[in-house]
Coordinates of C-alpha atoms in Angstrom, one line a residue:
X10 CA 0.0 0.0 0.0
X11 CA 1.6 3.5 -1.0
X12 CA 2.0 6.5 1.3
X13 CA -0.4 9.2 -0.3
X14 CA 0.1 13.2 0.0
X15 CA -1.8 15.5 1.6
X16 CA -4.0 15.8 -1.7
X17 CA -4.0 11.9 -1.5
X18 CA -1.3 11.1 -4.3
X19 CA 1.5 8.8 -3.6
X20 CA 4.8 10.2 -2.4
X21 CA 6.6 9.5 -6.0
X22 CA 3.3 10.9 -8.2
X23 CA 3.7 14.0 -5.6
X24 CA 7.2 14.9 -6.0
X25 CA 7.0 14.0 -9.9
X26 CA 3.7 15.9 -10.8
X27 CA 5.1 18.9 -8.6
X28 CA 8.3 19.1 -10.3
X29 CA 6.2 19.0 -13.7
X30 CA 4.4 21.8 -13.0
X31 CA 7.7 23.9 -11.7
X32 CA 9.3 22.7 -15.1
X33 CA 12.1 20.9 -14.2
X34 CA 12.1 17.1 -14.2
X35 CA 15.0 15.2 -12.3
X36 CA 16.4 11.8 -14.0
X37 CA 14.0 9.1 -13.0
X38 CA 16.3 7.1 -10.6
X39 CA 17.1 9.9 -8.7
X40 CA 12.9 10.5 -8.6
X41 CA 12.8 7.3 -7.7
X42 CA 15.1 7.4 -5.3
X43 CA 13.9 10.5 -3.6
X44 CA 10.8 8.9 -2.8
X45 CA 12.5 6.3 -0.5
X46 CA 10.4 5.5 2.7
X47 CA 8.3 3.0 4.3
X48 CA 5.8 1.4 3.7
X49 CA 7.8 1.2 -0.3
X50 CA 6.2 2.0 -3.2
X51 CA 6.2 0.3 -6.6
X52 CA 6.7 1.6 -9.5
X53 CA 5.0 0.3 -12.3
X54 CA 6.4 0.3 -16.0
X55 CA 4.6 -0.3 -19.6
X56 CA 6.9 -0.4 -22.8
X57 CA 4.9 0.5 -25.8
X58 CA 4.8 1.2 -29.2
X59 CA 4.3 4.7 -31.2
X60 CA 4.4 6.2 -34.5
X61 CA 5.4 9.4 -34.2
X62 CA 3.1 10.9 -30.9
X63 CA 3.1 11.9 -28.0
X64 CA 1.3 8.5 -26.4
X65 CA -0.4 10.3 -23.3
X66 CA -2.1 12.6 -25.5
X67 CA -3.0 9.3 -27.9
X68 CA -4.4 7.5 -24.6
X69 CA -5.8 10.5 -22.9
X70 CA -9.6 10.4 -23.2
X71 CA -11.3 13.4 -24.2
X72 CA -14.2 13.2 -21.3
X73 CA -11.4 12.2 -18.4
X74 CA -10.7 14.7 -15.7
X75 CA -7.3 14.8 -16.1
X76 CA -4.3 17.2 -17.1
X77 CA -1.0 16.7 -19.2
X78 CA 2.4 18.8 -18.6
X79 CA 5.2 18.5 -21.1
X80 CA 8.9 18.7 -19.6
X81 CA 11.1 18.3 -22.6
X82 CA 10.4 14.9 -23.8
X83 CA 8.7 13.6 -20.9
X84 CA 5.0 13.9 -20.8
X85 CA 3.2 13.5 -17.0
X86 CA -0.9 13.6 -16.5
X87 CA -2.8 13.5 -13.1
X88 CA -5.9 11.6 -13.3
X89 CA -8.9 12.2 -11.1
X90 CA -10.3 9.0 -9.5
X91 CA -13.1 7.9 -7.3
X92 CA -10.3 5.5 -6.0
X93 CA -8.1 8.3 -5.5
X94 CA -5.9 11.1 -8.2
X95 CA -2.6 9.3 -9.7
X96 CA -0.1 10.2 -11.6
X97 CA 0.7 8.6 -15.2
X98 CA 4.1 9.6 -17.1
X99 CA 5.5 8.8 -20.6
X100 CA 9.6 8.5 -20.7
X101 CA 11.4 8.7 -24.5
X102 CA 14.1 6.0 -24.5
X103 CA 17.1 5.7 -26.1
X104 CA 14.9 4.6 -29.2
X105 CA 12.3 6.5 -31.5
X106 CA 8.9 5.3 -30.9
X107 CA 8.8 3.8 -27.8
X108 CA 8.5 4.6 -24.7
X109 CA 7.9 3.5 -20.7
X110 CA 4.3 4.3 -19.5
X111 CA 5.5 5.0 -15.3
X112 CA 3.1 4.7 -12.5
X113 CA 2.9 4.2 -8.5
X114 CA -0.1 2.6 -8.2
X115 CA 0.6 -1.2 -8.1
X116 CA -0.8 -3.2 -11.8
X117 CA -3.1 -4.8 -9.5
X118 CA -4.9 -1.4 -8.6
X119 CA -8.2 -0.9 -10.4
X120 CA -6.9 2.2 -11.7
X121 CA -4.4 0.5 -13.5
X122 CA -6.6 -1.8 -15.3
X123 CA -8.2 2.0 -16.4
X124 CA -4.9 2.5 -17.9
X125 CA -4.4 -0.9 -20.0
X126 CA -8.4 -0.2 -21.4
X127 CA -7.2 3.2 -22.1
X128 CA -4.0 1.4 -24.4
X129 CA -6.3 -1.0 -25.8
X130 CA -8.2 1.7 -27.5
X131 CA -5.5 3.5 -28.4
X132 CA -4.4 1.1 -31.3
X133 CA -2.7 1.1 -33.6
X134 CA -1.5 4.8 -32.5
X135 CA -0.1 3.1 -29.4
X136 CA 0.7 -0.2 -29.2
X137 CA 2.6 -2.8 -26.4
X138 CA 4.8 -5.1 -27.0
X139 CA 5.5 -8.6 -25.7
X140 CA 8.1 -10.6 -24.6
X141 CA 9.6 -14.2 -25.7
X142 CA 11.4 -16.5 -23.2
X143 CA 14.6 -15.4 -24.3
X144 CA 14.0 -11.7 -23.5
X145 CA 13.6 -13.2 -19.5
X146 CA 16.8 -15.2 -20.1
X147 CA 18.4 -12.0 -21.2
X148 CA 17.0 -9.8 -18.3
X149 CA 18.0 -12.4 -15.7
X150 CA 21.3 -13.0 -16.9
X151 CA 22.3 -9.2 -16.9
X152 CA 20.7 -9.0 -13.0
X153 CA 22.9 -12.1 -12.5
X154 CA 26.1 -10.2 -13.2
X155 CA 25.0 -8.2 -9.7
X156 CA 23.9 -10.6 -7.8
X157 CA 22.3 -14.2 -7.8
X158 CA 19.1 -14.4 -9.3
X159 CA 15.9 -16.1 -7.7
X160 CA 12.7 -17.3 -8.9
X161 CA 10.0 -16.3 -6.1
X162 CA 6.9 -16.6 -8.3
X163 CA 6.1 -17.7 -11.9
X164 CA 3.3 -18.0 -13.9
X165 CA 1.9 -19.3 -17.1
X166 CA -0.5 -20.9 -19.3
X167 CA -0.4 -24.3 -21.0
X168 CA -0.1 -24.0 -24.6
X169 CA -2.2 -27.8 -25.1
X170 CA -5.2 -26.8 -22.9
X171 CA -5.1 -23.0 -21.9
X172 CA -5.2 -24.1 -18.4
X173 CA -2.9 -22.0 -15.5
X174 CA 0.7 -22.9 -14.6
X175 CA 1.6 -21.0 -11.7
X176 CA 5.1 -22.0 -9.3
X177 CA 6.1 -20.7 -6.0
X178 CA 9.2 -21.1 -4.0
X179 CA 10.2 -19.8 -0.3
X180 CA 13.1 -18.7 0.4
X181 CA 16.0 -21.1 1.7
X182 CA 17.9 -21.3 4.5
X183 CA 21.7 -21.5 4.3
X184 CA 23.2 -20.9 1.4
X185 CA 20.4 -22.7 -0.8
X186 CA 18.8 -20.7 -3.4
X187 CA 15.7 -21.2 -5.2
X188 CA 15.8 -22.0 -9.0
X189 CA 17.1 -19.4 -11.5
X190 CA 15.6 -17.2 -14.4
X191 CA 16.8 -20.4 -16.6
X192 CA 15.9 -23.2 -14.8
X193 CA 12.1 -21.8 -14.4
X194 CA 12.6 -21.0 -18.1
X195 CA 13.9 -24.8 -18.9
X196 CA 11.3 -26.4 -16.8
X197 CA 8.3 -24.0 -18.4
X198 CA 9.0 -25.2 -22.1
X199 CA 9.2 -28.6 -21.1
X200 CA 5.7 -28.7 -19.7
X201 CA 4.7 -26.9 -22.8
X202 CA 4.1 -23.8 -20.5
X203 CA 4.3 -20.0 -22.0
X204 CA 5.8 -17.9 -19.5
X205 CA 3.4 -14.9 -18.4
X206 CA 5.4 -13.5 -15.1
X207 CA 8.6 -14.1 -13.5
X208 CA 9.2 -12.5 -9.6
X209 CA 13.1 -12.4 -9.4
X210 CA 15.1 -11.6 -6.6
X211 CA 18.5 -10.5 -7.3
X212 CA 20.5 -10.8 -3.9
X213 CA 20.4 -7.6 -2.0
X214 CA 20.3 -5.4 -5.5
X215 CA 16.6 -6.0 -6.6
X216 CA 13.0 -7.6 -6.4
X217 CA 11.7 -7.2 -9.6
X218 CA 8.3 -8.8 -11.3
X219 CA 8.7 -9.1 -15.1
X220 CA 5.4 -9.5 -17.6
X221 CA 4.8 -10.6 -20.7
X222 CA 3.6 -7.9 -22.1
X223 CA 6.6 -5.9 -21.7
X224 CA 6.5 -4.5 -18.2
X225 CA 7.9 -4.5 -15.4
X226 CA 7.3 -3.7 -11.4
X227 CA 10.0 -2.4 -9.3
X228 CA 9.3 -3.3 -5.9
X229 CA 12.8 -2.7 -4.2
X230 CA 16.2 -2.4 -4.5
X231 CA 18.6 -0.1 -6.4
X232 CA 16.7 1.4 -9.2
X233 CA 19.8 3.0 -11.6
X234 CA 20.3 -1.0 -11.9
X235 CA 16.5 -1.8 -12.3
X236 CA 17.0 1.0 -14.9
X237 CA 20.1 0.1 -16.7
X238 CA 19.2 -4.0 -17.0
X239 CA 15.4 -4.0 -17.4
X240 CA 14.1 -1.1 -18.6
X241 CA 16.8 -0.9 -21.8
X242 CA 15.9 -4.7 -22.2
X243 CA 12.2 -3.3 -22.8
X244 CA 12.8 -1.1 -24.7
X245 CA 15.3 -2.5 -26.6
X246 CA 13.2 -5.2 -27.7
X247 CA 10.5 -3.2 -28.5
X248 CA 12.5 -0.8 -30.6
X249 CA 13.6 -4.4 -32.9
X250 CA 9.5 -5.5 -32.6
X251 CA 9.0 -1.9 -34.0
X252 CA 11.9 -1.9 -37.0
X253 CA 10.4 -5.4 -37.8
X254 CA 6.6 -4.1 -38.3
X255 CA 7.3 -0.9 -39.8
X256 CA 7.2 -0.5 -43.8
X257 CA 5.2 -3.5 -44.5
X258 CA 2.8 -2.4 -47.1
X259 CA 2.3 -3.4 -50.6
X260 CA 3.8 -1.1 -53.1
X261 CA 2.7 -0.5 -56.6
X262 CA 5.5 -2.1 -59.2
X263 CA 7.7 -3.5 -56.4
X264 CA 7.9 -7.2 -55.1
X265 CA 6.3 -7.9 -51.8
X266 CA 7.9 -7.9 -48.9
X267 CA 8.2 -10.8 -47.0
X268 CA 5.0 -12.4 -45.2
X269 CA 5.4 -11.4 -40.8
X270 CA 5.8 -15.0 -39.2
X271 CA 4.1 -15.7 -36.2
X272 CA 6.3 -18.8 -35.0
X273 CA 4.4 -20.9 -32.4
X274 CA 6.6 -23.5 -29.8
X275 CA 4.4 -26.7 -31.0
X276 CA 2.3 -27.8 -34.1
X277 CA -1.0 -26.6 -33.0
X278 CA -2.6 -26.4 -36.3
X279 CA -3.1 -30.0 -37.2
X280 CA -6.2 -30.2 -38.8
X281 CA -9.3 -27.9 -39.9
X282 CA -10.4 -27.7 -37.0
X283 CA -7.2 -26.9 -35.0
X284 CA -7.2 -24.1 -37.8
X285 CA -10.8 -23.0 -36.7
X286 CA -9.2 -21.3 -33.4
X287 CA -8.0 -18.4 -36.0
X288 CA -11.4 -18.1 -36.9
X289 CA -12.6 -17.6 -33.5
X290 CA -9.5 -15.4 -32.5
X291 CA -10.5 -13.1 -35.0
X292 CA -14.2 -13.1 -33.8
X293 CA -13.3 -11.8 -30.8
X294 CA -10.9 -9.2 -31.8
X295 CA -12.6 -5.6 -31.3
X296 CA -12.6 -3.2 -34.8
X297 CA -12.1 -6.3 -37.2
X298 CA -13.5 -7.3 -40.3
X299 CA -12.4 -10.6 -41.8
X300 CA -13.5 -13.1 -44.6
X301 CA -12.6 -16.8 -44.9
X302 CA -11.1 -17.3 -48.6
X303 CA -9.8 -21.3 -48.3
X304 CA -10.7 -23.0 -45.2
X305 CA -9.3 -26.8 -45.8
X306 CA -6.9 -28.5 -45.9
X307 CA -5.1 -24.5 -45.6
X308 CA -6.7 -21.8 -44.1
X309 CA -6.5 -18.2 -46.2
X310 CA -8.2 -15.3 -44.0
X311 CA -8.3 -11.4 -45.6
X312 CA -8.5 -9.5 -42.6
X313 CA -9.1 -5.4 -42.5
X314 CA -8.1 -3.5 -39.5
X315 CA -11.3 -1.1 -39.1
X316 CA -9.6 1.5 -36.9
X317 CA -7.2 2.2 -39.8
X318 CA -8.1 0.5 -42.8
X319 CA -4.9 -1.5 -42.7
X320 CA -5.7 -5.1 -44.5
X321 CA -4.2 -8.3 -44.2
X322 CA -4.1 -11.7 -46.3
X323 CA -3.5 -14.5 -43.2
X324 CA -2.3 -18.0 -44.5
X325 CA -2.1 -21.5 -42.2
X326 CA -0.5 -23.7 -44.2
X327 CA 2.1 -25.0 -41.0
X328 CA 1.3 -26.4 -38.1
X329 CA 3.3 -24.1 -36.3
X330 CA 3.2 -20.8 -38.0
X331 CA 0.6 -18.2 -39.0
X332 CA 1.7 -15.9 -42.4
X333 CA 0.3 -12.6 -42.3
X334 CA 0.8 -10.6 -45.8
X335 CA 0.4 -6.9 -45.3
X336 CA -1.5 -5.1 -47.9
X337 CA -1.0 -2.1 -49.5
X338 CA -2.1 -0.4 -46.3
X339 CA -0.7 -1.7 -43.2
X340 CA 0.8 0.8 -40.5
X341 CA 2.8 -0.3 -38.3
X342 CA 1.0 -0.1 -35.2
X343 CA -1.2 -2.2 -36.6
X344 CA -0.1 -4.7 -37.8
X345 CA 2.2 -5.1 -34.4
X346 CA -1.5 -5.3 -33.3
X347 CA -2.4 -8.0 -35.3
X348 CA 0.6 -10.2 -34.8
X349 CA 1.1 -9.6 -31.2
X350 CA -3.2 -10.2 -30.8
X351 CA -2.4 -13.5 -32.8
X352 CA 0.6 -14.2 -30.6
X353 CA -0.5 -13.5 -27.0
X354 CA -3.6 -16.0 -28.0
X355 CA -1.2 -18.6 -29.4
X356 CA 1.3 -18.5 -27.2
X357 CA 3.9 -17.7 -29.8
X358 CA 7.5 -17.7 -29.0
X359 CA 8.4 -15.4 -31.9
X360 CA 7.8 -13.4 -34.5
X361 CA 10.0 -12.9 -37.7
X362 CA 10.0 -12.1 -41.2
X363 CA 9.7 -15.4 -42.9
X364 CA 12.4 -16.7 -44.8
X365 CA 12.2 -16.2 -49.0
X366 CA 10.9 -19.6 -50.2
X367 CA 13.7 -22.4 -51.7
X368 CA 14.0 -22.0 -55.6
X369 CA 12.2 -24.8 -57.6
X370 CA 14.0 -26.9 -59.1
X371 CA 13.2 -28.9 -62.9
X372 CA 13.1 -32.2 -60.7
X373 CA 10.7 -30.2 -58.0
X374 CA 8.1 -29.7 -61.1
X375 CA 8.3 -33.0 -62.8
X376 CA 8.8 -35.2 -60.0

């Protein structure tokens, strides 16, 4: 539970929102670290996905009672809540187009499921990104290099049934630890197990909960490393998810680009009716229009994104991979929609640019 002000905001969306409206803006670890007290407060991070806007103003809804400051490239807003005002603040990174969404109120907090309806409706002008399994091997392994790393708490979801995976571990006595980022990792894919969250402790550095969709929740420890190991990790891979998804379109008189691969970790699509699950993906997707062109023994979906007119041809014709083929409009943000909506639903473990197909051979076409 956070310590609020005297106007009933948290000590860290206090001292942040007053320094916005003074105009000056310290770095974020030394915010952070200013804020220092007991009970601790969390702070909350969302990586996402832009264009080229200013994402608060994108996500700001025009009836909310709410305002937005600007301090050079950092954006802050105070929203009024029955539950009680908070502050939410965009940070650039060190890459163009994304950028951490930073709160206090813990991602548990009513208020913060305001905030991920908010980004839901905000696409494809703002976008999130997810993570694979070895973008939490990568984050644990740089924490590792300050301390040892420990699994507290991990959850999941079985790919085969959709059911919940969920692991806990106390903590040792002695010099025991728990298992490690990679051992957690290890034992998920061999129960067939997509990793949603990972609760690390990192010695006497860190504790630090990493999600899925590319997040993170600092709950204590020294925050320049939180900064410097996770938070570039985020936004690092949601810069290459960005660079990936951007450009896609069709272009009159020039060759296709290559189809966007959405890579799944087992052959799931087995049979028409294993296909069928794209169908009802689709049907509960909000703004999409779709028509089924080929439905056995491939499946051939055109798909139009109605918020933007973006339009998609989607292939199954592997057990393991769906083909989207951009049209000759498809932004970016959404088609990262589209492939990360496929992928969060299918558990993917990557997305790529699929590889140009073999040449055919004379012995290929006459057997």
């Amino acid at each position: 539970m956070n310590v609020v002000d005297a106007v009933g905001l948290p000590r860290f969306d206090a001292l942040l929102w007053r320094q916005a409206q003074e105009g000056h803006l310290q770095p974020l670890h030394d915010l952070v670290d200013a804020c220092e007290g007991k009970p601790r407060e969390h702070v909350v991070v969302e990586t996402i996905i832009v264009e080229d806007s200013n994402p608060l103003e994108v996500i700001h809804p025009t009836n909310l009672l709410s305002s937005v400051l600007t301090v050079g490239g950092v954006s802050v807003m105070r929203v009024e809540d029955d539950r009680g005002p908070f502050v939410l603040s965009a940070w650039p990174t060190a890459y163009d187009g994304v950028f951490h969404l930073i709160g206090s109120i813990p991602s548990t907090d009513p208020r913060w499921d305001k905030v991920d309806r908010w980004l839901s409706k905000a696409a494809p002008q703002v976008v999130r990104c997810f993570l694979d399994h070895d973008d939490f091997v990568a984050i644990g392994a740089a924490l590792s290099e300050h301390d040892e790393v420990e699994v507290q708490r991990a959850s999941g979801r079985v790919r085969s049934d959709r059911s919940s995976w969920n692991r806990g571990f106390r903590a040792l006595m002695g010099g025991d630890l728990r298992p490690d980022h990679r051992e957690i990792v290890e034992e998920a894919e061999s129960q067939g197990v997509a990793l949603r969250t990972l609760h690390l402790h990192v010695g006497d550095v860190m504790d630090v909960l990493l999600r899925r969709i590319a997040g993170a929740t600092f709950y204590r420890g020294d925050f320049e490393v939180f900064e410097n190991r996770v938070l570039s990790r985020l936004a690092l891979a949601a810069s290459r998810r960005r660079e990936l998804l951007s450009n896609r379109a069709r272009v009159v008189h020039e060759p296709p680009k290559q189809p966007i691969e959405v890579r799944l970790a087992a052959p799931l699509f087995t049979d028409p009716k294993a296909t069928g699950e794209v169908i009802h993906m689709l049907e509960g997707t909000s703004d999409i229009s779709f028509a089924v062109v080929h439905r056995n023994p491939y499946l051939h979906v055109v798909v139009t994104d109605n918020r933007d007119g973006s339009n998609y041809d989607l292939f199954v014709t592997q057990p393991d991979a769906i083909e989207i083929h951009p049209g000759f409009r498809a932004s970016m943000g959404s088609l990262t929609r589209i492939a990360q909506d496929l992928g969060t639903y299918f558990e993917a473990d990557d997305l790529r640019e699929s590889a140009p197909p073999k040449p055919v051979s004379i012995f290929d076409l006459v057997g």
